[in-house]
Short mmCIF file of C-alpha atoms in Angstrom, two decimals:
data_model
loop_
_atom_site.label_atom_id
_atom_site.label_comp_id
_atom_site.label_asym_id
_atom_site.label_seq_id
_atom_site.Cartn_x
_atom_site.Cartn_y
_atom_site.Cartn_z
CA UNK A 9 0.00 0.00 0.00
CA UNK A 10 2.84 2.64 0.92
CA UNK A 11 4.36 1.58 -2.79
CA UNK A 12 1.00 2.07 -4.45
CA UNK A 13 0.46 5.07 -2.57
CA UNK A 14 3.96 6.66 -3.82
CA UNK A 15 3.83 5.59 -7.64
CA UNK A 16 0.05 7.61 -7.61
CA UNK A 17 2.01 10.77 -5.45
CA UNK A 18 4.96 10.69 -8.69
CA UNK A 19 1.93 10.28 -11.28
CA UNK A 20 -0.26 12.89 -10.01
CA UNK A 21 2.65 15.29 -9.86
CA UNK A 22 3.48 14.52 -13.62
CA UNK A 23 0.10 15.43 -14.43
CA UNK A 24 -0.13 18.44 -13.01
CA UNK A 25 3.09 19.27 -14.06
CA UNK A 26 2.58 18.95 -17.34
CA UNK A 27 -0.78 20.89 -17.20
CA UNK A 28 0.46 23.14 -15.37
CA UNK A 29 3.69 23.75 -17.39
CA UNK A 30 1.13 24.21 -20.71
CA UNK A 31 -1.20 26.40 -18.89
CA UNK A 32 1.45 28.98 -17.97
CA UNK A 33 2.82 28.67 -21.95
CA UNK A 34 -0.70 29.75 -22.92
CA UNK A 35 -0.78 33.02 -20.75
CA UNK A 36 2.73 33.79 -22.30
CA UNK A 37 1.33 33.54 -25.46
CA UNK A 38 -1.65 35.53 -24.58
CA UNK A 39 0.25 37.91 -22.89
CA UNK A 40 2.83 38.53 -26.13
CA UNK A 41 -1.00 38.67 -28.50
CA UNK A 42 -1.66 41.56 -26.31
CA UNK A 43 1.42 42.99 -25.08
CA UNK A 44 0.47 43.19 -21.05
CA UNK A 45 3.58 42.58 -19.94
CA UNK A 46 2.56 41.92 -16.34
CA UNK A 47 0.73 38.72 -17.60
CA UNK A 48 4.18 37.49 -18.89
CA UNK A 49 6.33 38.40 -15.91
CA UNK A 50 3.73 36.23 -13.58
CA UNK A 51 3.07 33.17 -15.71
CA UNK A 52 7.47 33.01 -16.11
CA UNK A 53 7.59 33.59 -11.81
CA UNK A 54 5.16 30.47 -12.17
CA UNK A 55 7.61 28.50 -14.48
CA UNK A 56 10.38 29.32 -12.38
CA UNK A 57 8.78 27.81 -9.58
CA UNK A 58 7.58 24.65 -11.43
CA UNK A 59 11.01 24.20 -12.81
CA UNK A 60 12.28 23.83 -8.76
CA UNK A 61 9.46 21.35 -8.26
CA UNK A 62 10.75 19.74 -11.41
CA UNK A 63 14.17 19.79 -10.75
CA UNK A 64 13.25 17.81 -7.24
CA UNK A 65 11.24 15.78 -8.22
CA UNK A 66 14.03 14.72 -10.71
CA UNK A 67 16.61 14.36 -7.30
CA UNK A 68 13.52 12.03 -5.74
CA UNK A 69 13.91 10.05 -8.66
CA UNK A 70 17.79 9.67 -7.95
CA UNK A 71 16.38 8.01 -4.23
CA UNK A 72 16.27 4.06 -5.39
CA UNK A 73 18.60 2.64 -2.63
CA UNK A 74 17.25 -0.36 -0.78
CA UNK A 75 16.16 1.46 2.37
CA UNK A 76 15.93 5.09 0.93
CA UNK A 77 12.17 4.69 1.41
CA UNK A 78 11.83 4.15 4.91
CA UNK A 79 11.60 5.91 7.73
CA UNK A 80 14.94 7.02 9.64
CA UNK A 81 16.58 7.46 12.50
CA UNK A 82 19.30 10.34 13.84
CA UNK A 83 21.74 10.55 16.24
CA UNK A 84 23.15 13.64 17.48
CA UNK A 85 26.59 12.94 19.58
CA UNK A 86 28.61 15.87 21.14
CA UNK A 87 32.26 16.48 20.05
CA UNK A 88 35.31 17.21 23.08
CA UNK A 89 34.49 20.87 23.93
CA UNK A 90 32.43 20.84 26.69
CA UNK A 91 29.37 22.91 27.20
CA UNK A 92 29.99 24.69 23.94
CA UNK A 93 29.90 21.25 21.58
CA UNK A 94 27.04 20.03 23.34
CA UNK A 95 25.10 23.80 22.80
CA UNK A 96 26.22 22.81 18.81
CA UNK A 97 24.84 19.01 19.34
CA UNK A 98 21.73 20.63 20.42
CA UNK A 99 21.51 23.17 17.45
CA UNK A 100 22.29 20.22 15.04
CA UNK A 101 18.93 18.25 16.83
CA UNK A 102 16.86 21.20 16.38
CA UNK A 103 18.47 21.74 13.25
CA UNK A 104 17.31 18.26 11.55
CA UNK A 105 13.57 18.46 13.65
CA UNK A 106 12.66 21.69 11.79
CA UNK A 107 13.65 20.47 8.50
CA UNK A 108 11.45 17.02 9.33
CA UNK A 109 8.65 19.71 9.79
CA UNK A 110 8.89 21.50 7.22
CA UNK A 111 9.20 18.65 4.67
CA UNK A 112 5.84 17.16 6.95
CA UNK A 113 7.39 14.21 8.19
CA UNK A 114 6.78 13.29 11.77
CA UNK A 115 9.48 13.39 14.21
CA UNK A 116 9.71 11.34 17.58
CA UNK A 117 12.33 11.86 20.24
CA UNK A 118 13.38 8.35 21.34
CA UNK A 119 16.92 9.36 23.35
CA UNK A 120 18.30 12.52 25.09
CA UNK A 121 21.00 12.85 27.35
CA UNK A 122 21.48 16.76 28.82
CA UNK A 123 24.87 18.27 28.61
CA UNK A 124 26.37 19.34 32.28
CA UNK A 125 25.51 23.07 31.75
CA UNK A 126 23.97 23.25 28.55
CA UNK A 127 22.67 21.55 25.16
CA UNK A 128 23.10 18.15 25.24
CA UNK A 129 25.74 14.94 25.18
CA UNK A 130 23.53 12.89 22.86
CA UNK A 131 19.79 12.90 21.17
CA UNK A 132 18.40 10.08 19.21
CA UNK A 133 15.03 11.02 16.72
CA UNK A 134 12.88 8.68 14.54
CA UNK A 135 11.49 10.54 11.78
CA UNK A 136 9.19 8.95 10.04
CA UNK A 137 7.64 9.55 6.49
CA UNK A 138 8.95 8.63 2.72
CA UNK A 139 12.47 8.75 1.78
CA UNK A 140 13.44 10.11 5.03
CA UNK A 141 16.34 7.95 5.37
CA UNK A 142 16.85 9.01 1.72
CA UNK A 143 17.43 12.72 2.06
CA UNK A 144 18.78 12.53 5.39
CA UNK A 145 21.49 10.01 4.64
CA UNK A 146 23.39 12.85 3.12
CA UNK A 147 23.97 14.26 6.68
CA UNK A 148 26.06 11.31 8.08
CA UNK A 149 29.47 12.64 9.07
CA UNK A 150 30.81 15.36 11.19
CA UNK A 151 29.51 19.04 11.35
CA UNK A 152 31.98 21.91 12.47
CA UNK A 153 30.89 25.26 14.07
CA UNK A 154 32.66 28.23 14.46
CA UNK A 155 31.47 31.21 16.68
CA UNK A 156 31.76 33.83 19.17
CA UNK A 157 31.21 31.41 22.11
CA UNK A 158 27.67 32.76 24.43
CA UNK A 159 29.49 30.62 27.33
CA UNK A 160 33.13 32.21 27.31
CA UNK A 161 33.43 35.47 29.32
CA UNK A 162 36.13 36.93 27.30
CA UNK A 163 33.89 36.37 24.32
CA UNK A 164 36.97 34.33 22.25
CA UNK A 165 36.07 32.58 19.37
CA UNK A 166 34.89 29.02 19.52
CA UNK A 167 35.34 25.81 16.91
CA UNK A 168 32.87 22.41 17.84
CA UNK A 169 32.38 19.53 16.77
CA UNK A 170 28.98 17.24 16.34
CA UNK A 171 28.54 14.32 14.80
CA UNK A 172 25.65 12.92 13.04
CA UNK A 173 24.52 9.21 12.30
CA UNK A 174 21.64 8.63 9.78
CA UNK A 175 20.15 4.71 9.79
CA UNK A 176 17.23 3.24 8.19
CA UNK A 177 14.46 2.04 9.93
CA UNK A 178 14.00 -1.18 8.59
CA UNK A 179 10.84 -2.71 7.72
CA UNK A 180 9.51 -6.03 9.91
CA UNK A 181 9.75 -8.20 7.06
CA UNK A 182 13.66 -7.80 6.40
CA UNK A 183 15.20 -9.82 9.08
CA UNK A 184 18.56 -9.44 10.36
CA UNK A 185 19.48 -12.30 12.39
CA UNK A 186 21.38 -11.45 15.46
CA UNK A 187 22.55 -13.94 18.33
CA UNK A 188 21.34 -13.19 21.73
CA UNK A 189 24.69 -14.10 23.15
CA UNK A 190 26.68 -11.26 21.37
CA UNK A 191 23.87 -8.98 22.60
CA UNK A 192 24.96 -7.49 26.29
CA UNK A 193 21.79 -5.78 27.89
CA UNK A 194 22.06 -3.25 30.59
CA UNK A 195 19.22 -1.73 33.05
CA UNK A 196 19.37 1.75 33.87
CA UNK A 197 17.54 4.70 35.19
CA UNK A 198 16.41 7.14 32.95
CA UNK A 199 17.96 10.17 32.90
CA UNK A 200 15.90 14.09 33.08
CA UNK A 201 12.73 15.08 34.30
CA UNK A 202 10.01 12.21 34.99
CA UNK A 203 9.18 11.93 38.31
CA UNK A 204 9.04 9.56 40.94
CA UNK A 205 8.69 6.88 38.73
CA UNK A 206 11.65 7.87 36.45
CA UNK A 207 13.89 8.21 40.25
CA UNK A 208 12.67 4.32 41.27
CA UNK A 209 12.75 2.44 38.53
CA UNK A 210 15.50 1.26 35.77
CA UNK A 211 13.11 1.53 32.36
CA UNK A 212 16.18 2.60 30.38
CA UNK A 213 17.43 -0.07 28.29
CA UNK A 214 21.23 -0.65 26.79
CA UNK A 215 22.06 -2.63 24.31
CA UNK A 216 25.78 -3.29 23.44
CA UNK A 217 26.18 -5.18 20.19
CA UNK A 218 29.73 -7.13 21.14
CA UNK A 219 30.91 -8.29 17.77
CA UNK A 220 30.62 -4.95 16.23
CA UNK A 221 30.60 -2.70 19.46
CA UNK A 222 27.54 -1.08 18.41
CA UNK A 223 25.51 0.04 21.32
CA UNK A 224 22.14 1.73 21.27
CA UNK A 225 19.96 3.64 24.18
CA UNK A 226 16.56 3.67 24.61
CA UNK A 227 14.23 5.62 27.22
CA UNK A 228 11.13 7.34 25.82
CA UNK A 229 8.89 5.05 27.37
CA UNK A 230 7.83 4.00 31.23
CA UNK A 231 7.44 0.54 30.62
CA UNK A 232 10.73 -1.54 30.17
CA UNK A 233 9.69 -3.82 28.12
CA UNK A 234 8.80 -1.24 25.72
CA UNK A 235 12.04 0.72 25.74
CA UNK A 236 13.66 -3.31 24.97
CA UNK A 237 11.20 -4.03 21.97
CA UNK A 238 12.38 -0.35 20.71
CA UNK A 239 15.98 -0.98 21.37
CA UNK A 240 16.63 -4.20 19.65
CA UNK A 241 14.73 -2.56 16.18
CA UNK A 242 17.03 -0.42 16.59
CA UNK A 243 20.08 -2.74 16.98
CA UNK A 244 18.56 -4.40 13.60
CA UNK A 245 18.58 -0.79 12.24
CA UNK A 246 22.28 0.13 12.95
CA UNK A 247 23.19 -3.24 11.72
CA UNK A 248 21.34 -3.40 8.69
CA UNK A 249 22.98 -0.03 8.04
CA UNK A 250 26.23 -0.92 8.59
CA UNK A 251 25.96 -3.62 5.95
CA UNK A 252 24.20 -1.40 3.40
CA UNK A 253 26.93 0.61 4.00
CA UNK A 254 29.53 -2.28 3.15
CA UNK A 255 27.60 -2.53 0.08
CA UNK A 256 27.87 0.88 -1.18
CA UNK A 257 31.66 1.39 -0.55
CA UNK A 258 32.24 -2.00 -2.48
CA UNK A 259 29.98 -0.31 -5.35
CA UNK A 260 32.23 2.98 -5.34
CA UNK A 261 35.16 1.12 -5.51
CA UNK A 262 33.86 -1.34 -8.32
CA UNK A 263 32.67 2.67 -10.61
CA UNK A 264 35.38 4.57 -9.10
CA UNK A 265 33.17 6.77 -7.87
CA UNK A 266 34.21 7.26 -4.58
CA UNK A 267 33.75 11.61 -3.25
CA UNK A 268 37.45 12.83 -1.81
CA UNK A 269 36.05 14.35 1.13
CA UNK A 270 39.34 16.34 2.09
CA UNK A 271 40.09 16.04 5.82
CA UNK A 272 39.07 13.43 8.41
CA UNK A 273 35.41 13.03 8.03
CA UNK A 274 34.42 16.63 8.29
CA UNK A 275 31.55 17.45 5.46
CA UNK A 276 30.22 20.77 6.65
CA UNK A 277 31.47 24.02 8.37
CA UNK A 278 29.14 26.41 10.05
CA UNK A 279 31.28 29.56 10.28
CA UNK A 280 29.23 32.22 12.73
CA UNK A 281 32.17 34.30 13.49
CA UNK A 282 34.13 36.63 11.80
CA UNK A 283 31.31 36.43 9.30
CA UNK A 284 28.60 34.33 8.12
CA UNK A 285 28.82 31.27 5.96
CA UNK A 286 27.86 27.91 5.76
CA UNK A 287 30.04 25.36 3.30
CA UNK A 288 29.38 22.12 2.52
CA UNK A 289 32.87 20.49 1.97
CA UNK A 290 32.00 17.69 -0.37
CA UNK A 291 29.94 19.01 -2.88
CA UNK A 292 31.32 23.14 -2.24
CA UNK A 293 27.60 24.37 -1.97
CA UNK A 294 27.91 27.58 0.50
CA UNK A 295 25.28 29.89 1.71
CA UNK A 296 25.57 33.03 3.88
CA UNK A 297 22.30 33.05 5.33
CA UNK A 298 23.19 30.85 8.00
CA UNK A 299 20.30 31.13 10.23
CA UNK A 300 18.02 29.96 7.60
CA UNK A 301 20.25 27.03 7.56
CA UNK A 302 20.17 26.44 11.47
CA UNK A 303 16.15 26.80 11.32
CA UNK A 304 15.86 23.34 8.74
CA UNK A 305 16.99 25.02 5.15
CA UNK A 306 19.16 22.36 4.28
CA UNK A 307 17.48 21.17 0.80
CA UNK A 308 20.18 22.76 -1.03
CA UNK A 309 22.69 20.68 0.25
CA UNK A 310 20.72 17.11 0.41
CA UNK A 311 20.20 17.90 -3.19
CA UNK A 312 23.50 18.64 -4.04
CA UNK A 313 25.20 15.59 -2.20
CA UNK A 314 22.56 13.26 -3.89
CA UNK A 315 23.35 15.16 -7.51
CA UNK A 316 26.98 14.38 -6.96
CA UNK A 317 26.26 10.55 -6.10
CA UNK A 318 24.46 10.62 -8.88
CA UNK A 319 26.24 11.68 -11.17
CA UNK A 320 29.94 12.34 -9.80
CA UNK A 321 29.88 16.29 -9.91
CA UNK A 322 32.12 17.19 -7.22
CA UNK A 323 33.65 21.04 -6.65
CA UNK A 324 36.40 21.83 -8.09
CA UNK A 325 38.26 23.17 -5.08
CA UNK A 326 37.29 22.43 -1.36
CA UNK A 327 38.76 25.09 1.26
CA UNK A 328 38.41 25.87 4.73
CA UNK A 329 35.41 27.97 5.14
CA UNK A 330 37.60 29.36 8.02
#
C-alpha cells in the first residue's frame, strides 16, 4: 500500500506538471497577443517555480537505494568541547527536527542525554515519512561550528564539533538475524525530568552489540519492556545499516566513484564568526544566510550531495570555510 500510494504521489505530480507547465505557456502567449507585460512576468515567476518542483522531483527520482524509502533514524553525539559542543549538538537536533517539519514528516524523540551546563551529550530522533532515510542520509558525518562562544566570558572565538549518524528504519519483514549471546543488555535509570517513577525504577534499556561494538539507548517510554522491543529494532537498524553501508563502498570502488572528502570526516562548516557562511565540503555548496540554515533550510545541500552521487559532480576546489 505505501508503494502504491507513492507511484500515484509521482503520477499525479506529472500530471499536473505537465498541465500546469502548458497552462502557464498559454498566458505567455496571450500575454505577447496583447502585449500586457505583467501577464508574462507572472506566468514566467510560475515556471520558475515549477522548474524547482521539477528539478526535485528529478533528485527524488535519484532516491532508489534499498532502504531510501523508509523511515529514519538520527543521532546527534557531542564532540570534546564541553558545554559549547554540546550547545552545537543541540543546534544540530533542532536543526534536523525543523527540517522534518517543514518537509511534513513526523518526528519522535526516542533518546536525550542533557549536557552538564547546557545543550546536550547525545539525542536520538525517529522521523518517520517517505524517503526520510533518503534525504537525510546525506547528513552522516561530522559538522563543524565556528562562533563567538555565548558561554566564554572573554567572548573568544569558539570551533565544535557534532557528529551525526543517519540509519534506516527497517521494515519487519527484512530480518537481520542477530545472536542473543553477542547482545549485552544493561538496566538503567532514565535520565531528566520524569518523576518519581523515572527516580525508582531502571526503564532505560542498553544494548551493546559485542561483535561490532555497536551500542544503542533507549528511554522514551515507562514501561521496560517497551524501551527493549524499541531498542533491539534499533540494533537491527544500525546493523542493517552498517551492511548497506559495506555494500555501497564496495559499489564505489567497483565505478570509481568514490567523493574525496578532504580532511578526516568533516563534510560541513558552520562559520558564525568573523562572518557568516555555511560550506558544505564535499559538494562546495555555501550559503551566507546561516540562520536559515540552522532553522531546517538544508534542501540545497541534500540535493546537491545526492546530484553528486548521482552523477559524480564534485567542486572543483574544497577550502576551509575558516
Amino acid at each position: 500500500m505505501q508503494e502504491r500510494t507513492a507511484l500515484e504521489d509521482q503520477l499525479t505530480a506529472i500530471g499536473r506538471i505537465e498541465r500546469e507547465l502548458d497552462d502557464q505557456l498559454t498566458m505567455i502567449e496571450l500575454g505577447e497577443a496583447e502585449k500586457d507585460q505583467q501577464v508574462i512576468a507572472e506566468a514566467e515567476a510560475a515556471l520558475k517555480k515549477l522548474g524547482a518542483d521539477v528539478a526535485r522531483r528529478e533528485l527524488e527520482a535519484l532516491l532508489s537505494g534499498e532502504a531510501d524509502p523508509n523511515d529514519t533514524y538520527v543521532e546527534v553525539h557531542a564532540g570534546s568541547g564541553g558545554t559549547e559542543s554540546q550547545d552545537w549538538a543541540n543546534m544540530l537536533m533542532r536543526m534536523y527536527s525543523r527540517w522534518a517539519e517543514q518537509h511534513g514528516y513526523k518526528v519522535e524523540y526516542l533518546e536525550e542525554t542533557e549536557g552538564e551546563g547546557a545543550g546536550i551529550k547525545s539525542a536520538t530522533i525517529q522521523v518517520k515519512g517517505r524517503n526520510a532515510y533518503g534525504w537525510l542520509k546525506t547528513e552522516n558525518g561530522v559538522h563543524r561550528l565556528v562562533r563567538i562562544s555565548p558561554f566564554d566570558a572573554n567572548a573568544r572565538r569558539h570551533t565544535s564539533f557534532a557528529s551525526v549518524n543517519v540509519y534506516p528504519v527497517i521494515a519487519d519483514r527484512i530480518i537481520v538475524d542477530i545472536k542473543e549471546a553477542d547482545v549485552r543488555t544493561d538496566t538503567l535509570r532514565a535520565s531528566g525530568a520524569g518523576g518519581q517513577h523515572v527516580n525508582k525504577t531502571e526503564s532505560a534499556i542498553r544494548l551493546t552489540h559485542i561483535p561490532t561494538n555497536i551500542v544503542v539507548y533507549c528511554q522514551n517510554d515507562r514501561s521496560q519492556h517497551r524501551n527493549r522491543a524499541q531498542a533491539w529494532q534499533m540494533l537491527r537498524a544500525r546493523l542493517y545499516e552498517r551492511e548497506l553501508k559495506k555494500r555501497e563502498v564496495q559499489a564505489a570502488a567497483e565505478q570509481a566513484a568514490k567523493t574525496d572528502i578532504g580532511w578526516g570526516h568533516q563534510i560541513r562548516s558552520y562559520v558564525l564568526q568573523p562572518y557568516q557562511m555555511v560550506k558544505d565540503l564535499r559538494t562546495g555548496v555555501q550559503t551566507s544566510n546561516t540562520a536559515a540554515v540552522l532553522d531546517g533550510d538544508l534542501d540545497q545541500f541534500m540535493e546537491a550531495a545526492l546530484a553528486q552521487k548521482a552523477f559524480g559532480d564534485g567542486p572543483e576546489e574544497v577550502e576551509d570555510v575558516e
